[in-house]
């Protein structure tokens, strides 16, 4: 999916780079039947306390319904306007089932997908719906099959065993240039519900562990590993629980042990 660049008529347009969706939609509005209200929490939990910072404000939004399960099997559908794999266009035909062709946009069980194919929207448990490789530009690779399981290389580089009856969709998730989008101004980011994020180094020592110091410094004048406002390491801290049940399905970690 291409990005739109603008003539620099204003300082904002000079740096704006936004996605263009002409090949995926016929109008500027999404299908009304595929929308549902999207609740705004403002970063607060059910007791009203802030649990996620830098969230609030923004324009009203609605959630676009996405079929991650692809339960309508062996039924040919025509693409009109969708969240689509890269390369799929309006008017293309897609379907899901065990006997459909392994073409772009079709959903099949892992045992029916050719080895080496790029896949996305992968189920971890058969029938639960796709959970892996769903964000913009993501894809995984089907490496091998053995003992009723498929070996899938994740976007992170991890190689994991997944039951061969689990469904996956052929291709790579669209909007590949999502990481190259430039909003052009802070106001557009606020429209999306994101509030400003102040660096810890710019704060006072009472407000952040990395605050204070004479001028720009790391943690009040000395070398300090980046941490959260509550002191937890921000880089390199392992958050995965030890001896997790799914460890048996991981054949190769995303970072190899030395």
mmCIF file with all atom_site columns, N, CA and C in Angstrom, residues 158-231:
data_model
loop_
_atom_site.group_PDB
_atom_site.id
_atom_site.type_symbol
_atom_site.label_atom_id
_atom_site.label_alt_id
_atom_site.label_comp_id
_atom_site.label_asym_id
_atom_site.label_entity_id
_atom_site.label_seq_id
_atom_site.pdbx_PDB_ins_code
_atom_site.Cartn_x
_atom_site.Cartn_y
_atom_site.Cartn_z
_atom_site.occupancy
_atom_site.B_iso_or_equiv
_atom_site.pdbx_formal_charge
_atom_site.auth_seq_id
_atom_site.auth_comp_id
_atom_site.auth_asym_id
_atom_site.auth_atom_id
_atom_site.pdbx_PDB_model_num
ATOM 1   N N  . UNK A 1 158 ? 11.257 -16.382 16.193 1.00 0.00 ? 158 UNK A N  1
ATOM 2   C CA . UNK A 1 158 ? 11.021 -17.592 16.979 1.00 0.00 ? 158 UNK A CA 1
ATOM 3   C C  . UNK A 1 158 ? 10.398 -18.673 16.114 1.00 0.00 ? 158 UNK A C  1
ATOM 4   N N  . UNK A 1 159 ? 10.808 -19.923 16.320 1.00 0.00 ? 159 UNK A N  1
ATOM 5   C CA . UNK A 1 159 ? 10.237 -21.067 15.606 1.00 0.00 ? 159 UNK A CA 1
ATOM 6   C C  . UNK A 1 159 ? 9.373  -21.838 16.588 1.00 0.00 ? 159 UNK A C  1
ATOM 7   N N  . UNK A 1 160 ? 8.113  -22.010 16.233 1.00 0.00 ? 160 UNK A N  1
ATOM 8   C CA . UNK A 1 160 ? 7.131  -22.579 17.170 1.00 0.00 ? 160 UNK A CA 1
ATOM 9   C C  . UNK A 1 160 ? 6.344  -23.702 16.515 1.00 0.00 ? 160 UNK A C  1
ATOM 10  N N  . UNK A 1 161 ? 6.004  -24.695 17.315 1.00 0.00 ? 161 UNK A N  1
ATOM 11  C CA . UNK A 1 161 ? 5.156  -25.795 16.853 1.00 0.00 ? 161 UNK A CA 1
ATOM 12  C C  . UNK A 1 161 ? 3.690  -25.413 17.024 1.00 0.00 ? 161 UNK A C  1
ATOM 13  N N  . UNK A 1 162 ? 2.913  -25.566 15.961 1.00 0.00 ? 162 UNK A N  1
ATOM 14  C CA . UNK A 1 162 ? 1.479  -25.292 15.985 1.00 0.00 ? 162 UNK A CA 1
ATOM 15  C C  . UNK A 1 162 ? 0.765  -26.482 15.354 1.00 0.00 ? 162 UNK A C  1
ATOM 16  N N  . UNK A 1 163 ? -0.352 -26.871 15.928 1.00 0.00 ? 163 UNK A N  1
ATOM 17  C CA . UNK A 1 163 ? -1.095 -28.029 15.420 1.00 0.00 ? 163 UNK A CA 1
ATOM 18  C C  . UNK A 1 163 ? -1.457 -27.814 13.956 1.00 0.00 ? 163 UNK A C  1
ATOM 19  N N  . UNK A 1 164 ? -1.305 -28.868 13.176 1.00 0.00 ? 164 UNK A N  1
ATOM 20  C CA . UNK A 1 164 ? -1.497 -28.719 11.722 1.00 0.00 ? 164 UNK A CA 1
ATOM 21  C C  . UNK A 1 164 ? -2.951 -28.516 11.329 1.00 0.00 ? 164 UNK A C  1
ATOM 22  N N  . UNK A 1 165 ? -3.889 -28.683 12.258 1.00 0.00 ? 165 UNK A N  1
ATOM 23  C CA . UNK A 1 165 ? -5.298 -28.395 11.951 1.00 0.00 ? 165 UNK A CA 1
ATOM 24  C C  . UNK A 1 165 ? -5.645 -26.920 12.157 1.00 0.00 ? 165 UNK A C  1
ATOM 25  N N  . UNK A 1 166 ? -4.727 -26.147 12.709 1.00 0.00 ? 166 UNK A N  1
ATOM 26  C CA . UNK A 1 166 ? -4.970 -24.718 12.898 1.00 0.00 ? 166 UNK A CA 1
ATOM 27  C C  . UNK A 1 166 ? -4.982 -24.005 11.556 1.00 0.00 ? 166 UNK A C  1
ATOM 28  N N  . UNK A 1 167 ? -5.856 -23.027 11.417 1.00 0.00 ? 167 UNK A N  1
ATOM 29  C CA . UNK A 1 167 ? -5.997 -22.303 10.154 1.00 0.00 ? 167 UNK A CA 1
ATOM 30  C C  . UNK A 1 167 ? -5.050 -21.103 10.107 1.00 0.00 ? 167 UNK A C  1
ATOM 31  N N  . UNK A 1 168 ? -4.664 -20.763 8.891  1.00 0.00 ? 168 UNK A N  1
ATOM 32  C CA . UNK A 1 168 ? -3.854 -19.575 8.632  1.00 0.00 ? 168 UNK A CA 1
ATOM 33  C C  . UNK A 1 168 ? -4.237 -19.031 7.266  1.00 0.00 ? 168 UNK A C  1
ATOM 34  N N  . UNK A 1 169 ? -3.953 -17.768 7.033  1.00 0.00 ? 169 UNK A N  1
ATOM 35  C CA . UNK A 1 169 ? -4.284 -17.105 5.773  1.00 0.00 ? 169 UNK A CA 1
ATOM 36  C C  . UNK A 1 169 ? -3.014 -16.900 4.957  1.00 0.00 ? 169 UNK A C  1
ATOM 37  N N  . UNK A 1 170 ? -3.116 -17.132 3.662  1.00 0.00 ? 170 UNK A N  1
ATOM 38  C CA . UNK A 1 170 ? -1.966 -17.009 2.773  1.00 0.00 ? 170 UNK A CA 1
ATOM 39  C C  . UNK A 1 170 ? -1.643 -15.536 2.545  1.00 0.00 ? 170 UNK A C  1
ATOM 40  N N  . UNK A 1 171 ? -0.346 -15.190 2.593  1.00 0.00 ? 171 UNK A N  1
ATOM 41  C CA . UNK A 1 171 ? 0.100  -13.850 2.258  1.00 0.00 ? 171 UNK A CA 1
ATOM 42  C C  . UNK A 1 171 ? 0.589  -13.067 3.458  1.00 0.00 ? 171 UNK A C  1
ATOM 43  N N  . UNK A 1 172 ? 0.892  -11.812 3.206  1.00 0.00 ? 172 UNK A N  1
ATOM 44  C CA . UNK A 1 172 ? 1.388  -10.885 4.209  1.00 0.00 ? 172 UNK A CA 1
ATOM 45  C C  . UNK A 1 172 ? 0.325  -9.832  4.484  1.00 0.00 ? 172 UNK A C  1
ATOM 46  N N  . UNK A 1 173 ? 0.185  -9.432  5.738  1.00 0.00 ? 173 UNK A N  1
ATOM 47  C CA . UNK A 1 173 ? -0.799 -8.397  6.076  1.00 0.00 ? 173 UNK A CA 1
ATOM 48  C C  . UNK A 1 173 ? -0.458 -7.112  5.328  1.00 0.00 ? 173 UNK A C  1
ATOM 49  N N  . UNK A 1 174 ? -1.476 -6.438  4.823  1.00 0.00 ? 174 UNK A N  1
ATOM 50  C CA . UNK A 1 174 ? -1.271 -5.222  4.052  1.00 0.00 ? 174 UNK A CA 1
ATOM 51  C C  . UNK A 1 174 ? -0.809 -4.048  4.893  1.00 0.00 ? 174 UNK A C  1
ATOM 52  N N  . UNK A 1 175 ? -0.803 -2.882  4.264  1.00 0.00 ? 175 UNK A N  1
ATOM 53  C CA . UNK A 1 175 ? -0.342 -1.647  4.906  1.00 0.00 ? 175 UNK A CA 1
ATOM 54  C C  . UNK A 1 175 ? 1.099  -1.796  5.376  1.00 0.00 ? 175 UNK A C  1
ATOM 55  N N  . UNK A 1 176 ? 1.948  -2.284  4.472  1.00 0.00 ? 176 UNK A N  1
ATOM 56  C CA . UNK A 1 176 ? 3.342  -2.581  4.799  1.00 0.00 ? 176 UNK A CA 1
ATOM 57  C C  . UNK A 1 176 ? 4.097  -1.316  5.191  1.00 0.00 ? 176 UNK A C  1
ATOM 58  N N  . UNK A 1 177 ? 3.715  -0.182  4.640  1.00 0.00 ? 177 UNK A N  1
ATOM 59  C CA . UNK A 1 177 ? 4.416  1.072   4.923  1.00 0.00 ? 177 UNK A CA 1
ATOM 60  C C  . UNK A 1 177 ? 3.895  1.767   6.176  1.00 0.00 ? 177 UNK A C  1
ATOM 61  N N  . UNK A 1 178 ? 3.197  1.040   7.023  1.00 0.00 ? 178 UNK A N  1
ATOM 62  C CA . UNK A 1 178 ? 2.646  1.657   8.236  1.00 0.00 ? 178 UNK A CA 1
ATOM 63  C C  . UNK A 1 178 ? 3.739  2.298   9.088  1.00 0.00 ? 178 UNK A C  1
ATOM 64  N N  . UNK A 1 179 ? 4.909  1.669   9.147  1.00 0.00 ? 179 UNK A N  1
ATOM 65  C CA . UNK A 1 179 ? 5.986  2.199   9.988  1.00 0.00 ? 179 UNK A CA 1
ATOM 66  C C  . UNK A 1 179 ? 6.566  3.496   9.423  1.00 0.00 ? 179 UNK A C  1
ATOM 67  N N  . UNK A 1 180 ? 6.309  3.798   8.156  1.00 0.00 ? 180 UNK A N  1
ATOM 68  C CA . UNK A 1 180 ? 6.848  4.993   7.530  1.00 0.00 ? 180 UNK A CA 1
ATOM 69  C C  . UNK A 1 180 ? 5.882  6.168   7.540  1.00 0.00 ? 180 UNK A C  1
ATOM 70  N N  . UNK A 1 181 ? 4.724  5.997   8.172  1.00 0.00 ? 181 UNK A N  1
ATOM 71  C CA . UNK A 1 181 ? 3.730  7.065   8.215  1.00 0.00 ? 181 UNK A CA 1
ATOM 72  C C  . UNK A 1 181 ? 4.223  8.187   9.123  1.00 0.00 ? 181 UNK A C  1
ATOM 73  N N  . UNK A 1 182 ? 4.097  9.411   8.656  1.00 0.00 ? 182 UNK A N  1
ATOM 74  C CA . UNK A 1 182 ? 4.447  10.588  9.443  1.00 0.00 ? 182 UNK A CA 1
ATOM 75  C C  . UNK A 1 182 ? 3.214  11.474  9.549  1.00 0.00 ? 182 UNK A C  1
ATOM 76  N N  . UNK A 1 183 ? 2.747  11.704  10.775 1.00 0.00 ? 183 UNK A N  1
ATOM 77  C CA . UNK A 1 183 ? 1.511  12.471  10.951 1.00 0.00 ? 183 UNK A CA 1
ATOM 78  C C  . UNK A 1 183 ? 1.684  13.927  10.568 1.00 0.00 ? 183 UNK A C  1
ATOM 79  N N  . UNK A 1 184 ? 2.901  14.452  10.647 1.00 0.00 ? 184 UNK A N  1
ATOM 80  C CA . UNK A 1 184 ? 3.153  15.816  10.224 1.00 0.00 ? 184 UNK A CA 1
ATOM 81  C C  . UNK A 1 184 ? 2.997  16.857  11.305 1.00 0.00 ? 184 UNK A C  1
ATOM 82  N N  . UNK A 1 185 ? 2.173  16.566  12.324 1.00 0.00 ? 185 UNK A N  1
ATOM 83  C CA . UNK A 1 185 ? 1.977  17.539  13.397 1.00 0.00 ? 185 UNK A CA 1
ATOM 84  C C  . UNK A 1 185 ? 1.458  16.812  14.629 1.00 0.00 ? 185 UNK A C  1
ATOM 85  N N  . UNK A 1 186 ? 1.659  17.428  15.775 1.00 0.00 ? 186 UNK A N  1
ATOM 86  C CA . UNK A 1 186 ? 1.234  16.826  17.036 1.00 0.00 ? 186 UNK A CA 1
ATOM 87  C C  . UNK A 1 186 ? -0.279 16.735  17.132 1.00 0.00 ? 186 UNK A C  1
ATOM 88  N N  . UNK A 1 187 ? -0.974 17.684  16.488 1.00 0.00 ? 187 UNK A N  1
ATOM 89  C CA . UNK A 1 187 ? -2.428 17.705  16.576 1.00 0.00 ? 187 UNK A CA 1
ATOM 90  C C  . UNK A 1 187 ? -3.063 16.462  15.992 1.00 0.00 ? 187 UNK A C  1
ATOM 91  N N  . UNK A 1 188 ? -2.526 15.965  14.886 1.00 0.00 ? 188 UNK A N  1
ATOM 92  C CA . UNK A 1 188 ? -3.104 14.763  14.282 1.00 0.00 ? 188 UNK A CA 1
ATOM 93  C C  . UNK A 1 188 ? -2.937 13.552  15.204 1.00 0.00 ? 188 UNK A C  1
ATOM 94  N N  . UNK A 1 189 ? -1.836 13.520  15.938 1.00 0.00 ? 189 UNK A N  1
ATOM 95  C CA . UNK A 1 189 ? -1.647 12.446  16.900 1.00 0.00 ? 189 UNK A CA 1
ATOM 96  C C  . UNK A 1 189 ? -2.664 12.538  18.028 1.00 0.00 ? 189 UNK A C  1
ATOM 97  N N  . UNK A 1 190 ? -2.998 13.762  18.446 1.00 0.00 ? 190 UNK A N  1
ATOM 98  C CA . UNK A 1 190 ? -4.021 13.941  19.474 1.00 0.00 ? 190 UNK A CA 1
ATOM 99  C C  . UNK A 1 190 ? -5.400 13.523  18.969 1.00 0.00 ? 190 UNK A C  1
ATOM 100 N N  . UNK A 1 191 ? -5.665 13.699  17.675 1.00 0.00 ? 191 UNK A N  1
ATOM 101 C CA . UNK A 1 191 ? -6.931 13.244  17.113 1.00 0.00 ? 191 UNK A CA 1
ATOM 102 C C  . UNK A 1 191 ? -7.102 11.738  17.288 1.00 0.00 ? 191 UNK A C  1
ATOM 103 N N  . UNK A 1 192 ? -5.987 11.036  17.295 1.00 0.00 ? 192 UNK A N  1
ATOM 104 C CA . UNK A 1 192 ? -6.012 9.581   17.417 1.00 0.00 ? 192 UNK A CA 1
ATOM 105 C C  . UNK A 1 192 ? -6.095 9.122   18.867 1.00 0.00 ? 192 UNK A C  1
ATOM 106 N N  . UNK A 1 193 ? -6.174 10.058  19.808 1.00 0.00 ? 193 UNK A N  1
ATOM 107 C CA . UNK A 1 193 ? -6.327 9.702   21.205 1.00 0.00 ? 193 UNK A CA 1
ATOM 108 C C  . UNK A 1 193 ? -5.029 9.509   21.950 1.00 0.00 ? 193 UNK A C  1
ATOM 109 N N  . UNK A 1 194 ? -3.918 9.982   21.401 1.00 0.00 ? 194 UNK A N  1
ATOM 110 C CA . UNK A 1 194 ? -2.633 9.832   22.059 1.00 0.00 ? 194 UNK A CA 1
ATOM 111 C C  . UNK A 1 194 ? -2.196 11.181  22.638 1.00 0.00 ? 194 UNK A C  1
ATOM 112 N N  . UNK A 1 195 ? -1.943 11.193  23.921 1.00 0.00 ? 195 UNK A N  1
ATOM 113 C CA . UNK A 1 195 ? -1.492 12.411  24.571 1.00 0.00 ? 195 UNK A CA 1
ATOM 114 C C  . UNK A 1 195 ? 0.032  12.477  24.540 1.00 0.00 ? 195 UNK A C  1
ATOM 115 N N  . UNK A 1 196 ? 0.556  13.639  24.871 1.00 0.00 ? 196 UNK A N  1
ATOM 116 C CA . UNK A 1 196 ? 1.993  13.849  24.800 1.00 0.00 ? 196 UNK A CA 1
ATOM 117 C C  . UNK A 1 196 ? 2.725  12.976  25.817 1.00 0.00 ? 196 UNK A C  1
ATOM 118 N N  . UNK A 1 197 ? 3.935  12.588  25.459 1.00 0.00 ? 197 UNK A N  1
ATOM 119 C CA . UNK A 1 197 ? 4.750  11.689  26.280 1.00 0.00 ? 197 UNK A CA 1
ATOM 120 C C  . UNK A 1 197 ? 6.035  12.434  26.659 1.00 0.00 ? 197 UNK A C  1
ATOM 121 N N  . UNK A 1 198 ? 6.162  12.786  27.932 1.00 0.00 ? 198 UNK A N  1
ATOM 122 C CA . UNK A 1 198 ? 7.331  13.522  28.401 1.00 0.00 ? 198 UNK A CA 1
ATOM 123 C C  . UNK A 1 198 ? 8.435  12.543  28.782 1.00 0.00 ? 198 UNK A C  1
ATOM 124 N N  . UNK A 1 199 ? 9.662  12.820  28.342 1.00 0.00 ? 199 UNK A N  1
ATOM 125 C CA . UNK A 1 199 ? 10.798 11.964  28.678 1.00 0.00 ? 199 UNK A CA 1
ATOM 126 C C  . UNK A 1 199 ? 11.119 12.034  30.161 1.00 0.00 ? 199 UNK A C  1
ATOM 127 N N  . UNK A 1 200 ? 11.538 10.909  30.717 1.00 0.00 ? 200 UNK A N  1
ATOM 128 C CA . UNK A 1 200 ? 11.908 10.891  32.119 1.00 0.00 ? 200 UNK A CA 1
ATOM 129 C C  . UNK A 1 200 ? 13.106 11.769  32.417 1.00 0.00 ? 200 UNK A C  1
ATOM 130 N N  . UNK A 1 201 ? 14.053 11.865  31.470 1.00 0.00 ? 201 UNK A N  1
ATOM 131 C CA . UNK A 1 201 ? 15.245 12.679  31.675 1.00 0.00 ? 201 UNK A CA 1
ATOM 132 C C  . UNK A 1 201 ? 14.914 14.164  31.779 1.00 0.00 ? 201 UNK A C  1
ATOM 133 N N  . UNK A 1 202 ? 13.735 14.556  31.253 1.00 0.00 ? 202 UNK A N  1
ATOM 134 C CA . UNK A 1 202 ? 13.345 15.966  31.306 1.00 0.00 ? 202 UNK A CA 1
ATOM 135 C C  . UNK A 1 202 ? 12.610 16.323  32.589 1.00 0.00 ? 202 UNK A C  1
ATOM 136 N N  . UNK A 1 203 ? 12.408 15.322  33.466 1.00 0.00 ? 203 UNK A N  1
ATOM 137 C CA . UNK A 1 203 ? 11.668 15.570  34.701 1.00 0.00 ? 203 UNK A CA 1
ATOM 138 C C  . UNK A 1 203 ? 12.634 15.859  35.861 1.00 0.00 ? 203 UNK A C  1
ATOM 139 N N  . UNK A 1 204 ? 12.037 16.152  37.008 1.00 0.00 ? 204 UNK A N  1
ATOM 140 C CA . UNK A 1 204 ? 12.790 16.328  38.240 1.00 0.00 ? 204 UNK A CA 1
ATOM 141 C C  . UNK A 1 204 ? 12.979 14.971  38.922 1.00 0.00 ? 204 UNK A C  1
ATOM 142 N N  . UNK A 1 205 ? 13.952 14.870  39.831 1.00 0.00 ? 205 UNK A N  1
ATOM 143 C CA . UNK A 1 205 ? 14.188 13.582  40.496 1.00 0.00 ? 205 UNK A CA 1
ATOM 144 C C  . UNK A 1 205 ? 12.983 13.056  41.260 1.00 0.00 ? 205 UNK A C  1
ATOM 145 N N  . UNK A 1 206 ? 12.124 13.943  41.748 1.00 0.00 ? 206 UNK A N  1
ATOM 146 C CA . UNK A 1 206 ? 10.956 13.488  42.504 1.00 0.00 ? 206 UNK A CA 1
ATOM 147 C C  . UNK A 1 206 ? 9.901  12.858  41.601 1.00 0.00 ? 206 UNK A C  1
ATOM 148 N N  . UNK A 1 207 ? 9.964  13.175  40.302 1.00 0.00 ? 207 UNK A N  1
ATOM 149 C CA . UNK A 1 207 ? 8.951  12.710  39.361 1.00 0.00 ? 207 UNK A CA 1
ATOM 150 C C  . UNK A 1 207 ? 9.364  11.462  38.601 1.00 0.00 ? 207 UNK A C  1
ATOM 151 N N  . UNK A 1 208 ? 10.674 11.205  38.508 1.00 0.00 ? 208 UNK A N  1
ATOM 152 C CA . UNK A 1 208 ? 11.127 10.065  37.703 1.00 0.00 ? 208 UNK A CA 1
ATOM 153 C C  . UNK A 1 208 ? 12.519 9.647   38.168 1.00 0.00 ? 208 UNK A C  1
ATOM 154 N N  . UNK A 1 209 ? 12.823 8.344   38.182 1.00 0.00 ? 209 UNK A N  1
ATOM 155 C CA . UNK A 1 209 ? 14.163 7.906   38.594 1.00 0.00 ? 209 UNK A CA 1
ATOM 156 C C  . UNK A 1 209 ? 15.286 8.444   37.724 1.00 0.00 ? 209 UNK A C  1
ATOM 157 N N  . UNK A 1 210 ? 14.965 8.789   36.483 1.00 0.00 ? 210 UNK A N  1
ATOM 158 C CA . UNK A 1 210 ? 15.998 9.286   35.562 1.00 0.00 ? 210 UNK A CA 1
ATOM 159 C C  . UNK A 1 210 ? 16.017 10.806  35.493 1.00 0.00 ? 210 UNK A C  1
ATOM 160 N N  . UNK A 1 211 ? 15.267 11.469  36.334 1.00 0.00 ? 211 UNK A N  1
ATOM 161 C CA . UNK A 1 211 ? 15.203 12.921  36.298 1.00 0.00 ? 211 UNK A CA 1
ATOM 162 C C  . UNK A 1 211 ? 16.338 13.581  37.055 1.00 0.00 ? 211 UNK A C  1
ATOM 163 N N  . UNK A 1 212 ? 16.469 14.882  36.856 1.00 0.00 ? 212 UNK A N  1
ATOM 164 C CA . UNK A 1 212 ? 17.469 15.670  37.565 1.00 0.00 ? 212 UNK A CA 1
ATOM 165 C C  . UNK A 1 212 ? 18.811 15.699  36.856 1.00 0.00 ? 212 UNK A C  1
ATOM 166 N N  . UNK A 1 213 ? 19.814 16.237  37.531 1.00 0.00 ? 213 UNK A N  1
ATOM 167 C CA . UNK A 1 213 ? 21.141 16.349  36.942 1.00 0.00 ? 213 UNK A CA 1
ATOM 168 C C  . UNK A 1 213 ? 21.376 17.727  36.364 1.00 0.00 ? 213 UNK A C  1
ATOM 169 N N  . UNK A 1 214 ? 22.622 18.081  36.193 1.00 0.00 ? 214 UNK A N  1
ATOM 170 C CA . UNK A 1 214 ? 22.983 19.360  35.597 1.00 0.00 ? 214 UNK A CA 1
ATOM 171 C C  . UNK A 1 214 ? 23.046 19.209  34.086 1.00 0.00 ? 214 UNK A C  1
ATOM 172 N N  . UNK A 1 215 ? 22.017 19.699  33.417 1.00 0.00 ? 215 UNK A N  1
ATOM 173 C CA . UNK A 1 215 ? 21.952 19.533  31.973 1.00 0.00 ? 215 UNK A CA 1
ATOM 174 C C  . UNK A 1 215 ? 21.486 18.130  31.612 1.00 0.00 ? 215 UNK A C  1
ATOM 175 N N  . UNK A 1 216 ? 21.706 17.753  30.359 1.00 0.00 ? 216 UNK A N  1
ATOM 176 C CA . UNK A 1 216 ? 21.284 16.438  29.892 1.00 0.00 ? 216 UNK A CA 1
ATOM 177 C C  . UNK A 1 216 ? 22.206 15.370  30.467 1.00 0.00 ? 216 UNK A C  1
ATOM 178 N N  . UNK A 1 217 ? 21.620 14.422  31.193 1.00 0.00 ? 217 UNK A N  1
ATOM 179 C CA . UNK A 1 217 ? 22.425 13.390  31.835 1.00 0.00 ? 217 UNK A CA 1
ATOM 180 C C  . UNK A 1 217 ? 21.624 12.110  31.904 1.00 0.00 ? 217 UNK A C  1
ATOM 181 N N  . UNK A 1 218 ? 22.285 11.040  32.240 1.00 0.00 ? 218 UNK A N  1
ATOM 182 C CA . UNK A 1 218 ? 21.628 9.756   32.392 1.00 0.00 ? 218 UNK A CA 1
ATOM 183 C C  . UNK A 1 218 ? 21.384 9.499   33.868 1.00 0.00 ? 218 UNK A C  1
ATOM 184 N N  . UNK A 1 219 ? 20.175 9.725   34.306 1.00 0.00 ? 219 UNK A N  1
ATOM 185 C CA . UNK A 1 219 ? 19.814 9.374   35.665 1.00 0.00 ? 219 UNK A CA 1
ATOM 186 C C  . UNK A 1 219 ? 20.436 10.264  36.713 1.00 0.00 ? 219 UNK A C  1
ATOM 187 N N  . UNK A 1 220 ? 20.327 11.557  36.566 1.00 0.00 ? 220 UNK A N  1
ATOM 188 C CA . UNK A 1 220 ? 20.768 12.452  37.617 1.00 0.00 ? 220 UNK A CA 1
ATOM 189 C C  . UNK A 1 220 ? 22.266 12.628  37.701 1.00 0.00 ? 220 UNK A C  1
ATOM 190 N N  . UNK A 1 221 ? 22.949 12.575  36.577 1.00 0.00 ? 221 UNK A N  1
ATOM 191 C CA . UNK A 1 221 ? 24.376 12.848  36.585 1.00 0.00 ? 221 UNK A CA 1
ATOM 192 C C  . UNK A 1 221 ? 25.250 11.632  36.395 1.00 0.00 ? 221 UNK A C  1
ATOM 193 N N  . UNK A 1 222 ? 24.731 10.433  36.623 1.00 0.00 ? 222 UNK A N  1
ATOM 194 C CA . UNK A 1 222 ? 25.528 9.223   36.443 1.00 0.00 ? 222 UNK A CA 1
ATOM 195 C C  . UNK A 1 222 ? 24.905 8.306   35.405 1.00 0.00 ? 222 UNK A C  1
ATOM 196 N N  . UNK A 1 223 ? 25.612 7.255   35.047 1.00 0.00 ? 223 UNK A N  1
ATOM 197 C CA . UNK A 1 223 ? 25.067 6.303   34.080 1.00 0.00 ? 223 UNK A CA 1
ATOM 198 C C  . UNK A 1 223 ? 23.942 5.508   34.735 1.00 0.00 ? 223 UNK A C  1
ATOM 199 N N  . UNK A 1 224 ? 22.834 5.403   34.030 1.00 0.00 ? 224 UNK A N  1
ATOM 200 C CA . UNK A 1 224 ? 21.652 4.764   34.609 1.00 0.00 ? 224 UNK A CA 1
ATOM 201 C C  . UNK A 1 224 ? 20.906 4.034   33.511 1.00 0.00 ? 224 UNK A C  1
ATOM 202 N N  . UNK A 1 225 ? 20.575 2.790   33.743 1.00 0.00 ? 225 UNK A N  1
ATOM 203 C CA . UNK A 1 225 ? 19.812 2.043   32.747 1.00 0.00 ? 225 UNK A CA 1
ATOM 204 C C  . UNK A 1 225 ? 18.400 2.620   32.652 1.00 0.00 ? 225 UNK A C  1
ATOM 205 N N  . UNK A 1 226 ? 17.833 2.706   31.443 1.00 0.00 ? 226 UNK A N  1
ATOM 206 C CA . UNK A 1 226 ? 16.476 3.251   31.294 1.00 0.00 ? 226 UNK A CA 1
ATOM 207 C C  . UNK A 1 226 ? 15.461 2.446   32.109 1.00 0.00 ? 226 UNK A C  1
ATOM 208 N N  . UNK A 1 227 ? 14.647 3.147   32.858 1.00 0.00 ? 227 UNK A N  1
ATOM 209 C CA . UNK A 1 227 ? 13.639 2.504   33.696 1.00 0.00 ? 227 UNK A CA 1
ATOM 210 C C  . UNK A 1 227 ? 12.317 3.239   33.546 1.00 0.00 ? 227 UNK A C  1
ATOM 211 N N  . UNK A 1 228 ? 11.260 2.608   34.032 1.00 0.00 ? 228 UNK A N  1
ATOM 212 C CA . UNK A 1 228 ? 9.945  3.226   34.063 1.00 0.00 ? 228 UNK A CA 1
ATOM 213 C C  . UNK A 1 228 ? 9.869  4.182   35.246 1.00 0.00 ? 228 UNK A C  1
ATOM 214 N N  . UNK A 1 229 ? 8.796  4.969   35.351 1.00 0.00 ? 229 UNK A N  1
ATOM 215 C CA . UNK A 1 229 ? 8.675  5.856   36.516 1.00 0.00 ? 229 UNK A CA 1
ATOM 216 C C  . UNK A 1 229 ? 8.662  5.107   37.846 1.00 0.00 ? 229 UNK A C  1
ATOM 217 N N  . UNK A 1 230 ? 8.383  3.801   37.814 1.00 0.00 ? 230 UNK A N  1
ATOM 218 C CA . UNK A 1 230 ? 8.321  3.009   39.041 1.00 0.00 ? 230 UNK A CA 1
ATOM 219 C C  . UNK A 1 230 ? 9.564  2.134   39.224 1.00 0.00 ? 230 UNK A C  1
ATOM 220 N N  . UNK A 1 231 ? 10.580 2.366   38.388 1.00 0.00 ? 231 UNK A N  1
ATOM 221 C CA . UNK A 1 231 ? 11.861 1.715   38.599 1.00 0.00 ? 231 UNK A CA 1
ATOM 222 C C  . UNK A 1 231 ? 12.077 0.414   37.862 1.00 0.00 ? 231 UNK A C  1
#
